[in-house]
Tab-separated table of C-alpha atoms in Angstrom:
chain	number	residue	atom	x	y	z
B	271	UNK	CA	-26.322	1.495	-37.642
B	272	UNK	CA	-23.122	0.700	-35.288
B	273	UNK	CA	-20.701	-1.885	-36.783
B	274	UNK	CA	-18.313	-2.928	-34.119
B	275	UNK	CA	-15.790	-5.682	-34.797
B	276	UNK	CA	-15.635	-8.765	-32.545
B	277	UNK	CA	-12.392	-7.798	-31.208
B	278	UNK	CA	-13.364	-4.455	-30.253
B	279	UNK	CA	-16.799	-5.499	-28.757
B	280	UNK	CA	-13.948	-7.891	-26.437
B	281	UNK	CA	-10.459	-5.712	-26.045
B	282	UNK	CA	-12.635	-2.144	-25.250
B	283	UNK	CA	-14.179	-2.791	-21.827
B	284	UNK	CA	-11.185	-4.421	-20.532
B	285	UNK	CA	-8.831	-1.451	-21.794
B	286	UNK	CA	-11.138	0.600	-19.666
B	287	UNK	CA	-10.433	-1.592	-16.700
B	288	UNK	CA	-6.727	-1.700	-17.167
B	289	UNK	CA	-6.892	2.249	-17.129
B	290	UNK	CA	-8.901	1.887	-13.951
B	291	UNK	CA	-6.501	-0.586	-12.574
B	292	UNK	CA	-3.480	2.044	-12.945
B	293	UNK	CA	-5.113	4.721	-11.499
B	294	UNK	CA	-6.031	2.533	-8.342
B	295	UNK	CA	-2.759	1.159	-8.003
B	296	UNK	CA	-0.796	4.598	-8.036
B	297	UNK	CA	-3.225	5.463	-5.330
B	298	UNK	CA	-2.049	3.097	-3.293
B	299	UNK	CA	1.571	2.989	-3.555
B	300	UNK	CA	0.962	6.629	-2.906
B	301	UNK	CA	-1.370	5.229	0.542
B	302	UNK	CA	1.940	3.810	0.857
B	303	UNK	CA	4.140	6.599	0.807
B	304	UNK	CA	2.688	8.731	2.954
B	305	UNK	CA	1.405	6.793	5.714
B	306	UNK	CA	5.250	5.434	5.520
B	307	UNK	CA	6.132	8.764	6.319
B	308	UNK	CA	4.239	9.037	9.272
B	309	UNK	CA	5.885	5.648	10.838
B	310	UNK	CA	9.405	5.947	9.348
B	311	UNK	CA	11.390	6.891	12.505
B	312	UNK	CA	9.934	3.354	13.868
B	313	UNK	CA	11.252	1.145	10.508
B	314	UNK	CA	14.529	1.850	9.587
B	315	UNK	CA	14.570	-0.337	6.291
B	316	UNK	CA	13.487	2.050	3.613
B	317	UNK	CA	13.723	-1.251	1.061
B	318	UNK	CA	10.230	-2.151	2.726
B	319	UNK	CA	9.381	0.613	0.094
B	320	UNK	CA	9.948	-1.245	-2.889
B	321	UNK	CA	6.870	-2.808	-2.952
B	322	UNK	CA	5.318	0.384	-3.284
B	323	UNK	CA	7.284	1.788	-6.050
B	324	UNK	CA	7.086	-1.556	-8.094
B	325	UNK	CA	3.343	-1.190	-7.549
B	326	UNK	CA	3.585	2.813	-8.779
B	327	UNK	CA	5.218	1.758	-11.428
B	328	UNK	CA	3.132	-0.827	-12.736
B	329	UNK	CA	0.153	1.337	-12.261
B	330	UNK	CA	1.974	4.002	-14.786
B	331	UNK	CA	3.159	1.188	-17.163
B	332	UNK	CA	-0.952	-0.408	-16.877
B	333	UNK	CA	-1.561	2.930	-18.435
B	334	UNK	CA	0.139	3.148	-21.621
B	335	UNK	CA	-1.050	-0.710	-21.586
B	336	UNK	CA	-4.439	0.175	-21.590
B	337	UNK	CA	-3.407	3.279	-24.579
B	338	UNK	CA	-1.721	0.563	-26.494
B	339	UNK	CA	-4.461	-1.644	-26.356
B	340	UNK	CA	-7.249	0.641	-27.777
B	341	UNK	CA	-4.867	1.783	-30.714
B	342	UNK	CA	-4.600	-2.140	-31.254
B	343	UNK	CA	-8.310	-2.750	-31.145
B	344	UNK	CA	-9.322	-0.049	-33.207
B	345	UNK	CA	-6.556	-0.697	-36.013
B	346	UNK	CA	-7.447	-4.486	-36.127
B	347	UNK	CA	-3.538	-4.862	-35.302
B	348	UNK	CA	-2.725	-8.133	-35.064
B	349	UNK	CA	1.141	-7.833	-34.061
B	350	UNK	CA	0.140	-4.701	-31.657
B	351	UNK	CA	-1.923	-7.013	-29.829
B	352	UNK	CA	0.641	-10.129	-29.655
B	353	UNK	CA	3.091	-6.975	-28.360
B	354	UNK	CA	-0.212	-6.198	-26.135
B	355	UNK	CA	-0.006	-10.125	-24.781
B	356	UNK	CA	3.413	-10.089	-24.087
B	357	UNK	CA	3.556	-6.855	-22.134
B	358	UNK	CA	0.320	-8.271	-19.715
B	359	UNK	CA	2.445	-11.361	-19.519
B	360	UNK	CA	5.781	-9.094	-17.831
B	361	UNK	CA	3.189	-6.816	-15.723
B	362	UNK	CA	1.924	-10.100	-14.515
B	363	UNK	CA	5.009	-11.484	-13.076
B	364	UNK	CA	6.130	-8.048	-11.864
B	365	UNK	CA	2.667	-8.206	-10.008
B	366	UNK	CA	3.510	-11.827	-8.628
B	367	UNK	CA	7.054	-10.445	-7.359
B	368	UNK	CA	5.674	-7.747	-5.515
B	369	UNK	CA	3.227	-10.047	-3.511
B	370	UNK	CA	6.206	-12.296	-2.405
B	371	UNK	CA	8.240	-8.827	-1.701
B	372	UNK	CA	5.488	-7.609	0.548
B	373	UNK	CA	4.950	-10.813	2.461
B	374	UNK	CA	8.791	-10.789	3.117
B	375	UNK	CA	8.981	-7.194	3.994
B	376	UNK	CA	5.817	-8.167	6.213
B	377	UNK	CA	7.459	-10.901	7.938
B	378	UNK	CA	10.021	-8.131	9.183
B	379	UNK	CA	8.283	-5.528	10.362
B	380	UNK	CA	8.329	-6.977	13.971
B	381	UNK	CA	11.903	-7.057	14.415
B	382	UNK	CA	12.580	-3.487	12.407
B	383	UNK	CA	9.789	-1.884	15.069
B	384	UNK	CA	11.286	-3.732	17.872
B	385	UNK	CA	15.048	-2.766	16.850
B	386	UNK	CA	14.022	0.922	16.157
B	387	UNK	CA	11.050	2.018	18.601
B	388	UNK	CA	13.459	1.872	21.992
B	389	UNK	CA	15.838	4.382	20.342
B	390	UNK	CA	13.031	6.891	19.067
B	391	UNK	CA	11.667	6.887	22.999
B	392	UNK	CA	15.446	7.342	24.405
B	393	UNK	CA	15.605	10.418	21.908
B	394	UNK	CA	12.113	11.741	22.746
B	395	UNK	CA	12.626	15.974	24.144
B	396	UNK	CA	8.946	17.279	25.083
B	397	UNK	CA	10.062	20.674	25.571
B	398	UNK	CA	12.044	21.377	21.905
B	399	UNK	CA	10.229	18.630	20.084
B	400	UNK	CA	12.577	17.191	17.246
B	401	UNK	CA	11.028	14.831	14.136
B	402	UNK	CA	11.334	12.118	16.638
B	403	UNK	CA	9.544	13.317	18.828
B	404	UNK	CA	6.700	14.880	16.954
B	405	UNK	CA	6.600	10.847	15.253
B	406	UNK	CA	5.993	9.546	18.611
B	407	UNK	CA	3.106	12.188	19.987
B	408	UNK	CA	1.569	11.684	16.659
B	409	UNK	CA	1.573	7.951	17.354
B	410	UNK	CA	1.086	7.713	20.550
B	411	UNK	CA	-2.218	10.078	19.426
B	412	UNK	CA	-3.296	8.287	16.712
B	413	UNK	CA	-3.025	4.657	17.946
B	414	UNK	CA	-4.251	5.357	21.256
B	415	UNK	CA	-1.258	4.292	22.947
B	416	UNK	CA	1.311	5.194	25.419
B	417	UNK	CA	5.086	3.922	25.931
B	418	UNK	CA	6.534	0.974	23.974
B	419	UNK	CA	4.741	-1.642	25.905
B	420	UNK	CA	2.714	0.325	28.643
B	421	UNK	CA	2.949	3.945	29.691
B	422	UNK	CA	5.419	2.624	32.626
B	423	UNK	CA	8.377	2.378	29.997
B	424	UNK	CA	8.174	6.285	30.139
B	425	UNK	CA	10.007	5.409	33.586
B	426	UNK	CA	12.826	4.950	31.822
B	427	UNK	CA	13.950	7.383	29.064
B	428	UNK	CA	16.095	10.570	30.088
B	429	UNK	CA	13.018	12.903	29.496
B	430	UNK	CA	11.214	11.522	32.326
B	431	UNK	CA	14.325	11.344	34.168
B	432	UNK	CA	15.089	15.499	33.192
B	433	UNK	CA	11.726	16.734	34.010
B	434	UNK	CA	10.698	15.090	37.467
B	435	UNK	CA	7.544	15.738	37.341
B	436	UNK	CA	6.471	11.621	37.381
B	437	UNK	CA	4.155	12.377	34.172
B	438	UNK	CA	4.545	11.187	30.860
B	439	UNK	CA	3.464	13.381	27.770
B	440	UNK	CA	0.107	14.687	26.988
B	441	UNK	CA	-0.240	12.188	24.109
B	442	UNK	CA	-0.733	9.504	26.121
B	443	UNK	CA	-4.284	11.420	27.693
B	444	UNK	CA	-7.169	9.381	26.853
B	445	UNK	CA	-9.487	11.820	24.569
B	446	UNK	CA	-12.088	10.930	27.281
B	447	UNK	CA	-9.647	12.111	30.087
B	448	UNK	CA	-11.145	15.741	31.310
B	449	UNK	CA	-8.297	17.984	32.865
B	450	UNK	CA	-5.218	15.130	32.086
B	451	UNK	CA	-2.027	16.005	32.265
B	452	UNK	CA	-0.623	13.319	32.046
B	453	UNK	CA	0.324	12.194	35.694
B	454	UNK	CA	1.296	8.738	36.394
B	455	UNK	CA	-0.594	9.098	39.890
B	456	UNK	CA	-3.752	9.007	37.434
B	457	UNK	CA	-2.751	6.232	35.209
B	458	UNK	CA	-6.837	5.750	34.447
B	459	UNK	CA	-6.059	8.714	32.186
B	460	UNK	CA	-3.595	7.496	29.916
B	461	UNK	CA	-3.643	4.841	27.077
B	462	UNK	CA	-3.122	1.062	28.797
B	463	UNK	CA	-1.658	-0.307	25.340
B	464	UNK	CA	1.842	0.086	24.245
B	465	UNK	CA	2.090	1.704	20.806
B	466	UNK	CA	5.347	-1.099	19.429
B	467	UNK	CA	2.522	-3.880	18.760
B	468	UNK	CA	0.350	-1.110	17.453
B	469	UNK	CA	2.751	-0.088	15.417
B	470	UNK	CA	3.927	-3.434	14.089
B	471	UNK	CA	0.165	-4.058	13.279
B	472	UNK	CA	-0.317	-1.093	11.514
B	473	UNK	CA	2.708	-1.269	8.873
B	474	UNK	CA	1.525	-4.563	8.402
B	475	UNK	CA	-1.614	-3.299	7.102
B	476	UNK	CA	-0.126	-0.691	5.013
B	477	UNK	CA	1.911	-4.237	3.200
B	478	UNK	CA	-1.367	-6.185	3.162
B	479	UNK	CA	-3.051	-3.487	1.033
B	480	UNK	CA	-0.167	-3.750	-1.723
B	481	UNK	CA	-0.252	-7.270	-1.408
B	482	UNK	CA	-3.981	-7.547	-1.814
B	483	UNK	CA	-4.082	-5.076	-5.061
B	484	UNK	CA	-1.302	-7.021	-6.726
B	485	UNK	CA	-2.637	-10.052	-6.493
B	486	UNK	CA	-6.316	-8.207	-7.565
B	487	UNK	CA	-4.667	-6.961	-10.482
B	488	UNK	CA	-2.505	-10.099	-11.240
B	489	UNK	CA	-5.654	-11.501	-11.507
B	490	UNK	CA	-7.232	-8.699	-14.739
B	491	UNK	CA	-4.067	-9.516	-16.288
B	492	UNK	CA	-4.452	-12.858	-16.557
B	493	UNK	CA	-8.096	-11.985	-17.837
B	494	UNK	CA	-6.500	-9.772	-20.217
B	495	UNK	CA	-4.182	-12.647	-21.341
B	496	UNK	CA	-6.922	-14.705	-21.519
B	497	UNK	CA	-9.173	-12.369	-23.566
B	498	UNK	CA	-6.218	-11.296	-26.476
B	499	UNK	CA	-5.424	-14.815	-26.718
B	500	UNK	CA	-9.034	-15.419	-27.386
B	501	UNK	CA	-9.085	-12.725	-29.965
B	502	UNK	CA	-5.984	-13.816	-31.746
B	503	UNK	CA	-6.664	-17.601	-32.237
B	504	UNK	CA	-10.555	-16.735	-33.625
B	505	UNK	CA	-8.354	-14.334	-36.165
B	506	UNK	CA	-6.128	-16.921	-37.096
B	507	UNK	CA	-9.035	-19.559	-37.913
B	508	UNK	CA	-10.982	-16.592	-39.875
B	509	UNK	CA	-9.111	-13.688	-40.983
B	510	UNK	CA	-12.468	-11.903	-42.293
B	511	UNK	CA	-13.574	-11.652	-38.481
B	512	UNK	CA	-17.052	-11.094	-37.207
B	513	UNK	CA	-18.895	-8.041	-37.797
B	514	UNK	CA	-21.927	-7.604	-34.872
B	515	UNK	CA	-24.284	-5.061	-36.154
B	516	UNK	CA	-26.588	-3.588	-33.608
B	517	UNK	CA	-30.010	-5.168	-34.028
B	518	UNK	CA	-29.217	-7.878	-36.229
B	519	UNK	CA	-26.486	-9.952	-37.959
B	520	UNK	CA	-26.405	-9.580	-41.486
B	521	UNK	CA	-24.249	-12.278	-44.069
């Protein structure tokens, strides 16, 4: 015979969310992180960031939530889970600030690429590739793009100037091109699309993802809220809760 209090039989399964709910959210302000790092010499404002570690951060703090919350269910505490409710009740608005950060980081991202991008392709050196560089070929390679707007900018930077060869780097080869090298007399080879409204589209992405799990997980909190507060007024009408005995209930 299992006796399980009506309390527990409500607080356990959504502990066992909130514990999934951290461990999703570090993973992606960790998303974050590192696909930040492969974009960073193209936005300059490391406070876009913050988002990310807010969203860390709650994930970690979700965790002891959830620890708190089964040590309140299975003691019966009644002031552990009003400390429980008022906890949810900071994570929440945490959760709403980092949506509104994340649309107002997103909202920039146009002008930071657009400020940044022209001064990564003036800096660009094919032959003793610097982080710069590297950051554009990998861009340029994973995007499926070529110059800022269209391969042509390559026209312009000092590389193409130094080298005179009237080719732009091997990056810009479509992978269906056989034998490219990158040859402007061939421009069938090379990616069409500049890589700066790539770019922009992709970082935007990255944002939307933290913006979508906070508001996901705004959302269990408020279901969390809802459920302790549930818990707490049925405790303070009958003190001698509930008990739900598997296969029947027993006076």
């Amino acid at each position: 015979m299992c006796m399980v209090s009506y309390q527990q039989s409500v607080q356990f399964p959504l502990w066992c969310v909130q514990l999934g709910a951290a461990g999703i959210l570090c993973y992606v302000g960790a998303y974050v992180f590192i696909t930040y790092d492969d974009y960073d010499h193209f936005f300059e404002d490391v406070y876009t960031l913050i988002p990310a570690v807010v969203i860390i951060a709650v994930g970690a703090l979700l965790f002891i939530i959830g620890l708190i919350g089964c040590c309140a269910t299975i003691r019966e505490s009644r002031c552990g889970l009003a400390t429980f409710v008022i906890i949810l009740l900071l994570v929440f608005v945490t959760e709403v600030v980092v949506v509104v950060l994340g649309y107002v980081y997103r909202a920039k991202v146009e002008n930071e690429v657009d400020r940044s991008i022209q001064k990564v392709y003036k800096t660009y050196n094919g032959t003793n590739p610097d982080a710069a560089s590297r950051a554009i070929d990998y861009v340029q390679r994973q995007l499926h793009c070529c110059g800022i707007h269209n391969y042509s900018d390559w026209e312009n930077t000092d590389w193409f100037k130094e080298t005179k060869n009237q080719s732009v780097p091997l990056s810009c080869c479509r992978e269906t091109a056989s034998n490219c090298n990158g040859s402007l007399a061939h421009p069938s080879d090379l990616y069409a699309e500049g890589c700066e409204a790539l770019v922009v589209k992709k970082l935007q992405e990255i944002m939307m993802h933290v913006i979508w799990a906070a508001l996901a997980f705004a959302a269990i909190q408020l279901l969390g809220m809802l459920c302790a507060c549930i818990v707490l007024c049925r405790r303070s009408r009958d003190p001698a809760y509930e008990l739900l005995i598997t296969g029947g209930t027993y006076a």
